[in-house]
Amino acid sequence: MAYFRSHVLVSVDPVCVQKGAYELIETLQDEIVKQGLVEEVQVLETSRIGDPETEGLDLMVYPEAVHYTKLTLDDVPFLVEEQFLKGRIAEQYIRETKKVVDEELSAPKTKEVRIVLKNIGEIDPLNIEDYIARDGYMALGKVLTEMTPEETIQEVLDSGLRGRGGAGFPTGLKWRFIRNAEAEQKYMICNADEGDPGAFANRRVLEGDPHSVVEGMIIGAYAAGASQGYIYCRAEYPIAVRTMKTAIEQARNFGLLGDNILGSGFSFDLEVRMGAGAFVCGEETALMASIEGLRGEPRPRPPFPAQKGLWEQPSNINNVETYSNVPQIILKGAEWFSSLGYKKSTGTKTFSMAGDVKNTGLIEVPFGITLQEIIYDVGGGIKEDKKFKAVQTGGPMGGCLPENLLDLHMDYEALAEAGSILGSGGLVVMDEDTCMVDIARFFMDFTQDESCGKCTPCRIGTRRILEILTRICEGKGKPDDIDTLRYLCDQINENSLCGLGKGAPNPVKSTLEHFLDEYEAHIYEKRCPAKVCKSLIRFEIIDGLCTGCTLCARNCPVDAISGERRQTHVIDPDICIKCGICEQLCPYDAIEIK
Amino acid sequence: MATEVKEGQDIRKLVRTLVQNHGDEKAELIPILHEINRELGYISDEAIKELSKRMNLPSSHIYSVATFYRMLSTEPRGRHVIQFCESAPCHVTGGRLVWQKLQRELGLPKGETSQDNKWTLLTTSCLGLCGVGPVMVIDNDIYGNVTPEQVPGILKNYE
């Protein structure tokens, strides 16, 4: 292992890449070579370190922990000379900057327990030694030298670990199915096709702690008796694909993948497969079809992948987060893991919090925590202290839960009972200004678009629901629409081929159950209570508040606002397209939505 | 991104090289289509024909796969492809205004390519960069925290 005197961390998050982070790295490396410091200074990539709003580039130098900001490429030669050759801080480049924030993942808050996220931001994901230094691959060593495959399966079974991709099937049991299946070739697959809008926990694990997934997969392969594995990662995550490929290569170089791993006689190899933009490929049978080079369409089960999966061979599919938990379970024991959690859901779960909550981003909490605790204690409550209205869990196939379910203990069973799912761990918090019919329409628009079209209930059913919801939002709802929606929801749920179709009606079903009054207001009174649906609202300028500053009239994209300077202005409802720009701009709050 | 339309001969050569590098297993089809898409900007009939020969797969199969996945295109695209994230987290952080500005600035509706073949304007599914929304991708460059005011400046990078 090489030791460097200094480490330079350059942020490569999207905003910094846009500002030229990769050019900075290249220039730094060139300069380090030029000044003969290759053996002493190492340049590393990291997630965000600076404030994205400031001009120029940022870098951190360790062990001094000096933060240079607002750099240009021309500053690099002098900086390298001062900092690394002469060993003094180049004061002129340390400029005033705001506090460092990782908007996606902040320091753990009370009630958080980090197992899956513990290494993220703490280690260099492109360096296997960093992972090894934090007990990495120790679990693999333990399994290969001290445990039989059956003992490994039993340990994972005892831990109570269940599939984190949403279905919640016991992981150990799945592995045992594969173990007991008779076949020459068995496959281990990682589902890294995290497609739910708003969910990015898997991306952070793949990009920030890739070896935890690799190690989990090798352990699983040993237990299940698989010799080949695939990580199916969506093409929308190019950095994750690159990081995983690097991790696999390094593991192979260290003898942790390939033939005769750690001299144990067990052989297993891994490959990354990239998707090409199809949401349905997150469904396991569709995912396998895609690996085989086919259209990513699901097929009926049974046969289950454990019997006939990839190329008709027994195949085990687990999600990124599931594999990432495995090394910790082996190291710390099933008892430790099962002591966390609630009832039949043990351990922790990551959630990607989005929407109208103060602290958005990634969290990891033990199962059993209530929604109330997640939203108010971890999430900090609702933005601008508005009133909570609903939380949508589990991505586009999940349901919307109202205020009276806030004391619900988060686990697989409780969520299913409430008409939602745990899914990928997406949590979209919505405040009082959200129209639930519009939200249902928004999600249906997504599923309708992503339906692969193979089975009729999903292909045509989601389209029909979308048409009805759109009609209701436009103020053209009919009295029997609610019954038709309920009928369609049941039909699609019962008759669709895969999880996408089965789950697609959930947002509609749950809003019909908990927010029926909003549907009724739209249909019978032609009124949108949350004042969101454009066809059911109009903008008016309040006489007395308007000062005639002309700001709204100047910014109206369709010139619908008229009036003399210092006189109350008027909006022409026939021209107004209800874009809301005037309402946002008005400094006197003189524009009212009716 | 493709800068010029390639001749038939070049396309055949590209396909042959790719099949050589990846092998002709059916499982390599999607990785190969990805590369063709990146090199040519889209998957042309010519490329499908050659691929069918080299991989011993019916062109109907290749076409069905190429049209199934959102990130592969069988239609020519502009020299620069803009993909705007249309999912909820970007939508609620002001994505709608950026999207409107983009359309106005380019004079293009969703899914269209400009007359001079410079731009193609597309939407994309969630890129998982919800912490820095609204997000858009031009060719291979990712832009986060985009505001409507930044749009003209960003587009200028591709003159």
Tab-separated table of N, CA, C and O in Angstrom, chain A residues 14 18 48 103 197-198 200 203 234-237 273-278 281 290-296 311 442 449-450 579, chain B residues 26-31 34 61 64-65 68-71 87-89 96-97 125-132 142-145:
chain	number	residue	atom	x	y	z
A	14	PRO	N	-22.075	16.987	-10.025
A	14	PRO	CA	-22.445	17.563	-11.326
A	14	PRO	C	-22.155	19.058	-11.461
A	14	PRO	O	-21.698	19.510	-12.514
A	18	GLN	N	-19.453	20.653	-14.138
A	18	GLN	CA	-19.846	21.706	-15.071
A	18	GLN	C	-18.848	22.863	-15.026
A	18	GLN	O	-18.554	23.491	-16.025
A	48	ARG	N	-19.426	16.497	-3.141
A	48	ARG	CA	-19.302	17.942	-3.004
A	48	ARG	C	-18.520	18.385	-1.774
A	48	ARG	O	-18.721	17.910	-0.678
A	103	GLU	N	-25.824	18.070	0.111
A	103	GLU	CA	-27.283	18.217	0.145
A	103	GLU	C	-28.002	16.877	0.152
A	103	GLU	O	-29.161	16.785	0.489
A	197	PRO	N	-38.545	7.792	-9.426
A	197	PRO	CA	-38.176	9.203	-9.342
A	197	PRO	C	-38.036	9.609	-7.883
A	197	PRO	O	-38.878	9.279	-7.054
A	198	GLY	N	-36.969	10.284	-7.563
A	198	GLY	CA	-36.786	10.766	-6.199
A	198	GLY	C	-36.007	9.808	-5.318
A	198	GLY	O	-35.641	10.160	-4.216
A	200	PHE	N	-32.586	7.833	-4.563
A	200	PHE	CA	-31.200	7.805	-5.029
A	200	PHE	C	-30.266	7.141	-4.025
A	200	PHE	O	-29.054	7.293	-4.088
A	203	ARG	N	-27.890	4.698	-5.698
A	203	ARG	CA	-26.839	5.387	-6.440
A	203	ARG	C	-25.714	5.799	-5.499
A	203	ARG	O	-24.533	5.604	-5.797
A	234	ARG	N	-28.590	0.957	-14.090
A	234	ARG	CA	-29.243	1.773	-15.119
A	234	ARG	C	-28.254	2.737	-15.778
A	234	ARG	O	-27.317	3.226	-15.137
A	235	ALA	N	-28.479	2.978	-17.050
A	235	ALA	CA	-27.563	3.810	-17.824
A	235	ALA	C	-27.627	5.275	-17.406
A	235	ALA	O	-26.743	6.060	-17.727
A	236	GLU	N	-28.680	5.623	-16.662
A	236	GLU	CA	-28.792	7.006	-16.185
A	236	GLU	C	-27.786	7.281	-15.073
A	236	GLU	O	-27.666	8.411	-14.624
A	237	TYR	N	-27.082	6.245	-14.599
A	237	TYR	CA	-26.094	6.411	-13.530
A	237	TYR	C	-24.681	6.147	-14.053
A	237	TYR	O	-24.036	5.176	-13.651
A	273	ARG	N	-23.608	-4.855	-16.122
A	273	ARG	CA	-24.428	-4.719	-17.326
A	273	ARG	C	-25.197	-3.417	-17.214
A	273	ARG	O	-25.735	-3.109	-16.149
A	274	MET	N	-25.251	-2.690	-18.297
A	274	MET	CA	-25.903	-1.397	-18.252
A	274	MET	C	-27.272	-1.469	-18.914
A	274	MET	O	-27.427	-2.104	-19.948
A	275	GLY	N	-28.259	-0.843	-18.306
A	275	GLY	CA	-29.569	-0.740	-18.922
A	275	GLY	C	-29.533	0.270	-20.048
A	275	GLY	O	-28.469	0.722	-20.463
A	276	ALA	N	-30.687	0.613	-20.582
A	276	ALA	CA	-30.713	1.601	-21.657
A	276	ALA	C	-31.948	2.485	-21.542
A	276	ALA	O	-32.486	2.954	-22.532
A	277	GLY	N	-32.392	2.680	-20.310
A	277	GLY	CA	-33.517	3.577	-20.104
A	277	GLY	C	-34.857	2.904	-20.256
A	277	GLY	O	-35.555	3.121	-21.243
A	278	ALA	N	-35.200	2.019	-19.342
A	278	ALA	CA	-36.536	1.432	-19.310
A	278	ALA	C	-36.849	1.137	-17.849
A	278	ALA	O	-36.205	0.304	-17.231
A	281	CYS	N	-37.427	-2.416	-16.326
A	281	CYS	CA	-36.305	-3.333	-16.130
A	281	CYS	C	-35.944	-3.502	-14.654
A	281	CYS	O	-35.145	-4.366	-14.309
A	290	SER	N	-33.377	-8.240	-20.165
A	290	SER	CA	-32.502	-7.184	-20.661
A	290	SER	C	-31.039	-7.619	-20.656
A	290	SER	O	-30.292	-7.317	-21.582
A	291	ILE	N	-30.624	-8.352	-19.614
A	291	ILE	CA	-29.238	-8.857	-19.584
A	291	ILE	C	-29.001	-9.803	-20.757
A	291	ILE	O	-27.931	-9.829	-21.354
A	292	GLU	N	-30.047	-10.548	-21.110
A	292	GLU	CA	-29.890	-11.513	-22.206
A	292	GLU	C	-29.873	-10.848	-23.578
A	292	GLU	O	-29.671	-11.511	-24.590
A	293	GLY	N	-30.116	-9.535	-23.610
A	293	GLY	CA	-30.097	-8.830	-24.893
A	293	GLY	C	-31.461	-8.766	-25.559
A	293	GLY	O	-31.569	-8.642	-26.776
A	294	LEU	N	-32.511	-8.860	-24.740
A	294	LEU	CA	-33.869	-8.806	-25.287
A	294	LEU	C	-34.543	-7.512	-24.851
A	294	LEU	O	-34.010	-6.744	-24.066
A	295	ARG	N	-35.774	-7.294	-25.359
A	295	ARG	CA	-36.594	-6.205	-24.846
A	295	ARG	C	-36.846	-6.489	-23.366
A	295	ARG	O	-37.079	-7.631	-22.989
A	296	GLY	N	-36.791	-5.446	-22.561
A	296	GLY	CA	-36.971	-5.658	-21.133
A	296	GLY	C	-38.423	-5.812	-20.754
A	296	GLY	O	-39.003	-4.970	-20.089
A	311	TRP	N	-30.913	-17.046	-18.545
A	311	TRP	CA	-30.645	-18.155	-19.472
A	311	TRP	C	-31.195	-19.470	-18.922
A	311	TRP	O	-30.530	-20.517	-18.983
A	442	PHE	N	-50.288	12.823	-11.771
A	442	PHE	CA	-48.852	12.911	-12.045
A	442	PHE	C	-48.204	11.522	-12.035
A	442	PHE	O	-47.462	11.149	-12.943
A	449	ASP	N	-46.639	5.963	-18.980
A	449	ASP	CA	-45.541	6.156	-19.915
A	449	ASP	C	-44.544	4.999	-19.837
A	449	ASP	O	-43.964	4.588	-20.842
A	450	GLU	N	-44.334	4.459	-18.643
A	450	GLU	CA	-43.319	3.430	-18.451
A	450	GLU	C	-43.860	2.010	-18.640
A	450	GLU	O	-43.099	1.055	-18.646
A	579	CYS	N	-49.974	30.734	-15.560
A	579	CYS	CA	-48.621	30.216	-15.330
A	579	CYS	C	-48.156	30.529	-13.913
A	579	CYS	O	-47.246	29.902	-13.403
B	26	LYS	N	-25.734	-12.881	-28.009
B	26	LYS	CA	-26.931	-12.042	-27.989
B	26	LYS	C	-26.897	-11.042	-26.834
B	26	LYS	O	-27.362	-9.912	-26.953
B	27	ALA	N	-26.304	-11.464	-25.711
B	27	ALA	CA	-26.259	-10.595	-24.528
B	27	ALA	C	-25.462	-9.318	-24.784
B	27	ALA	O	-25.564	-8.349	-24.033
B	28	GLU	N	-24.643	-9.306	-25.838
B	28	GLU	CA	-23.830	-8.121	-26.124
B	28	GLU	C	-24.588	-7.093	-26.944
B	28	GLU	O	-24.082	-6.008	-27.223
B	29	LEU	N	-25.820	-7.459	-27.362
B	29	LEU	CA	-26.565	-6.573	-28.262
B	29	LEU	C	-26.754	-5.169	-27.687
B	29	LEU	O	-26.485	-4.167	-28.347
B	30	ILE	N	-27.221	-5.111	-26.416
B	30	ILE	CA	-27.518	-3.788	-25.855
B	30	ILE	C	-26.246	-2.948	-25.668
B	30	ILE	O	-26.219	-1.784	-26.062
B	31	PRO	N	-25.155	-3.548	-25.121
B	31	PRO	CA	-23.914	-2.756	-25.061
B	31	PRO	C	-23.460	-2.256	-26.435
B	31	PRO	O	-23.005	-1.106	-26.565
B	34	HIS	N	-25.659	0.613	-27.565
B	34	HIS	CA	-25.265	1.815	-26.823
B	34	HIS	C	-24.132	2.534	-27.546
B	34	HIS	O	-24.141	3.744	-27.711
B	61	HIS	N	-35.507	-8.335	-34.630
B	61	HIS	CA	-35.175	-8.416	-33.205
B	61	HIS	C	-34.376	-7.188	-32.780
B	61	HIS	O	-34.653	-6.561	-31.745
B	64	SER	N	-36.578	-4.220	-32.615
B	64	SER	CA	-37.495	-4.250	-31.474
B	64	SER	C	-36.783	-3.874	-30.186
B	64	SER	O	-37.344	-3.207	-29.328
B	65	VAL	N	-35.515	-4.271	-30.061
B	65	VAL	CA	-34.748	-3.903	-28.865
B	65	VAL	C	-34.397	-2.414	-28.903
B	65	VAL	O	-34.567	-1.687	-27.928
B	68	PHE	N	-37.233	-0.268	-27.955
B	68	PHE	CA	-37.819	-0.491	-26.634
B	68	PHE	C	-37.223	0.453	-25.598
B	68	PHE	O	-37.912	0.984	-24.743
B	69	TYR	N	-35.913	0.673	-25.694
B	69	TYR	CA	-35.217	1.435	-24.667
B	69	TYR	C	-35.158	2.919	-25.011
B	69	TYR	O	-34.820	3.299	-26.125
B	70	ARG	N	-35.468	3.706	-23.979
B	70	ARG	CA	-35.597	5.143	-24.162
B	70	ARG	C	-34.289	5.820	-24.583
B	70	ARG	O	-34.291	6.831	-25.275
B	71	MET	N	-33.156	5.268	-24.136
B	71	MET	CA	-31.898	5.952	-24.414
B	71	MET	C	-31.308	5.597	-25.772
B	71	MET	O	-30.278	6.129	-26.170
B	87	SER	N	-38.905	14.379	-13.754
B	87	SER	CA	-39.608	13.757	-12.640
B	87	SER	C	-39.887	14.732	-11.501
B	87	SER	O	-39.376	15.846	-11.470
B	88	ALA	N	-40.710	14.253	-10.570
B	88	ALA	CA	-41.294	15.124	-9.556
B	88	ALA	C	-40.283	15.979	-8.777
B	88	ALA	O	-40.484	17.186	-8.657
B	89	PRO	N	-39.190	15.379	-8.247
B	89	PRO	CA	-38.299	16.201	-7.433
B	89	PRO	C	-37.723	17.404	-8.199
B	89	PRO	O	-37.569	18.477	-7.625
B	96	ARG	N	-40.074	23.300	-13.896
B	96	ARG	CA	-41.059	23.693	-14.915
B	96	ARG	C	-40.606	24.974	-15.635
B	96	ARG	O	-40.667	25.077	-16.851
B	97	LEU	N	-40.111	25.952	-14.862
B	97	LEU	CA	-39.702	27.225	-15.462
B	97	LEU	C	-38.461	27.044	-16.338
B	97	LEU	O	-38.335	27.679	-17.383
B	125	SER	N	-35.921	10.203	-17.751
B	125	SER	CA	-36.439	9.760	-16.466
B	125	SER	C	-35.436	10.182	-15.392
B	125	SER	O	-34.359	10.681	-15.691
B	126	CYS	N	-35.804	9.956	-14.147
B	126	CYS	CA	-35.020	10.460	-13.010
B	126	CYS	C	-33.560	10.034	-13.091
B	126	CYS	O	-33.251	8.873	-13.317
B	127	LEU	N	-32.656	10.995	-12.918
B	127	LEU	CA	-31.229	10.703	-12.959
B	127	LEU	C	-30.677	10.453	-11.565
B	127	LEU	O	-29.489	10.256	-11.389
B	128	GLY	N	-31.573	10.493	-10.571
B	128	GLY	CA	-31.138	10.241	-9.195
B	128	GLY	C	-30.277	11.348	-8.628
B	128	GLY	O	-29.553	11.154	-7.678
B	129	LEU	N	-30.330	12.530	-9.239
B	129	LEU	CA	-29.533	13.651	-8.757
B	129	LEU	C	-30.446	14.669	-8.094
B	129	LEU	O	-30.273	15.877	-8.220
B	130	CYS	N	-31.459	14.125	-7.382
B	130	CYS	CA	-32.548	14.953	-6.873
B	130	CYS	C	-32.064	16.011	-5.889
B	130	CYS	O	-32.743	17.004	-5.659
B	131	GLY	N	-30.881	15.823	-5.305
B	131	GLY	CA	-30.349	16.801	-4.371
B	131	GLY	C	-29.903	18.086	-5.051
B	131	GLY	O	-29.759	19.111	-4.403
B	132	VAL	N	-29.662	18.035	-6.353
B	132	VAL	CA	-29.196	19.228	-7.070
B	132	VAL	C	-30.141	19.604	-8.215
B	132	VAL	O	-29.737	20.161	-9.207
B	142	ILE	N	-23.412	16.890	-17.251
B	142	ILE	CA	-24.554	17.018	-16.355
B	142	ILE	C	-24.564	18.413	-15.740
B	142	ILE	O	-23.536	18.896	-15.280
B	143	TYR	N	-25.713	19.059	-15.752
B	143	TYR	CA	-25.847	20.371	-15.131
B	143	TYR	C	-26.852	20.299	-13.990
B	143	TYR	O	-27.974	19.839	-14.175
B	144	GLY	N	-26.452	20.724	-12.801
B	144	GLY	CA	-27.347	20.699	-11.652
B	144	GLY	C	-27.683	22.094	-11.182
B	144	GLY	O	-27.033	23.066	-11.574
B	145	ASN	N	-28.714	22.209	-10.335
B	145	ASN	CA	-29.190	23.495	-9.813
B	145	ASN	C	-29.411	24.523	-10.918
B	145	ASN	O	-29.027	25.685	-10.793
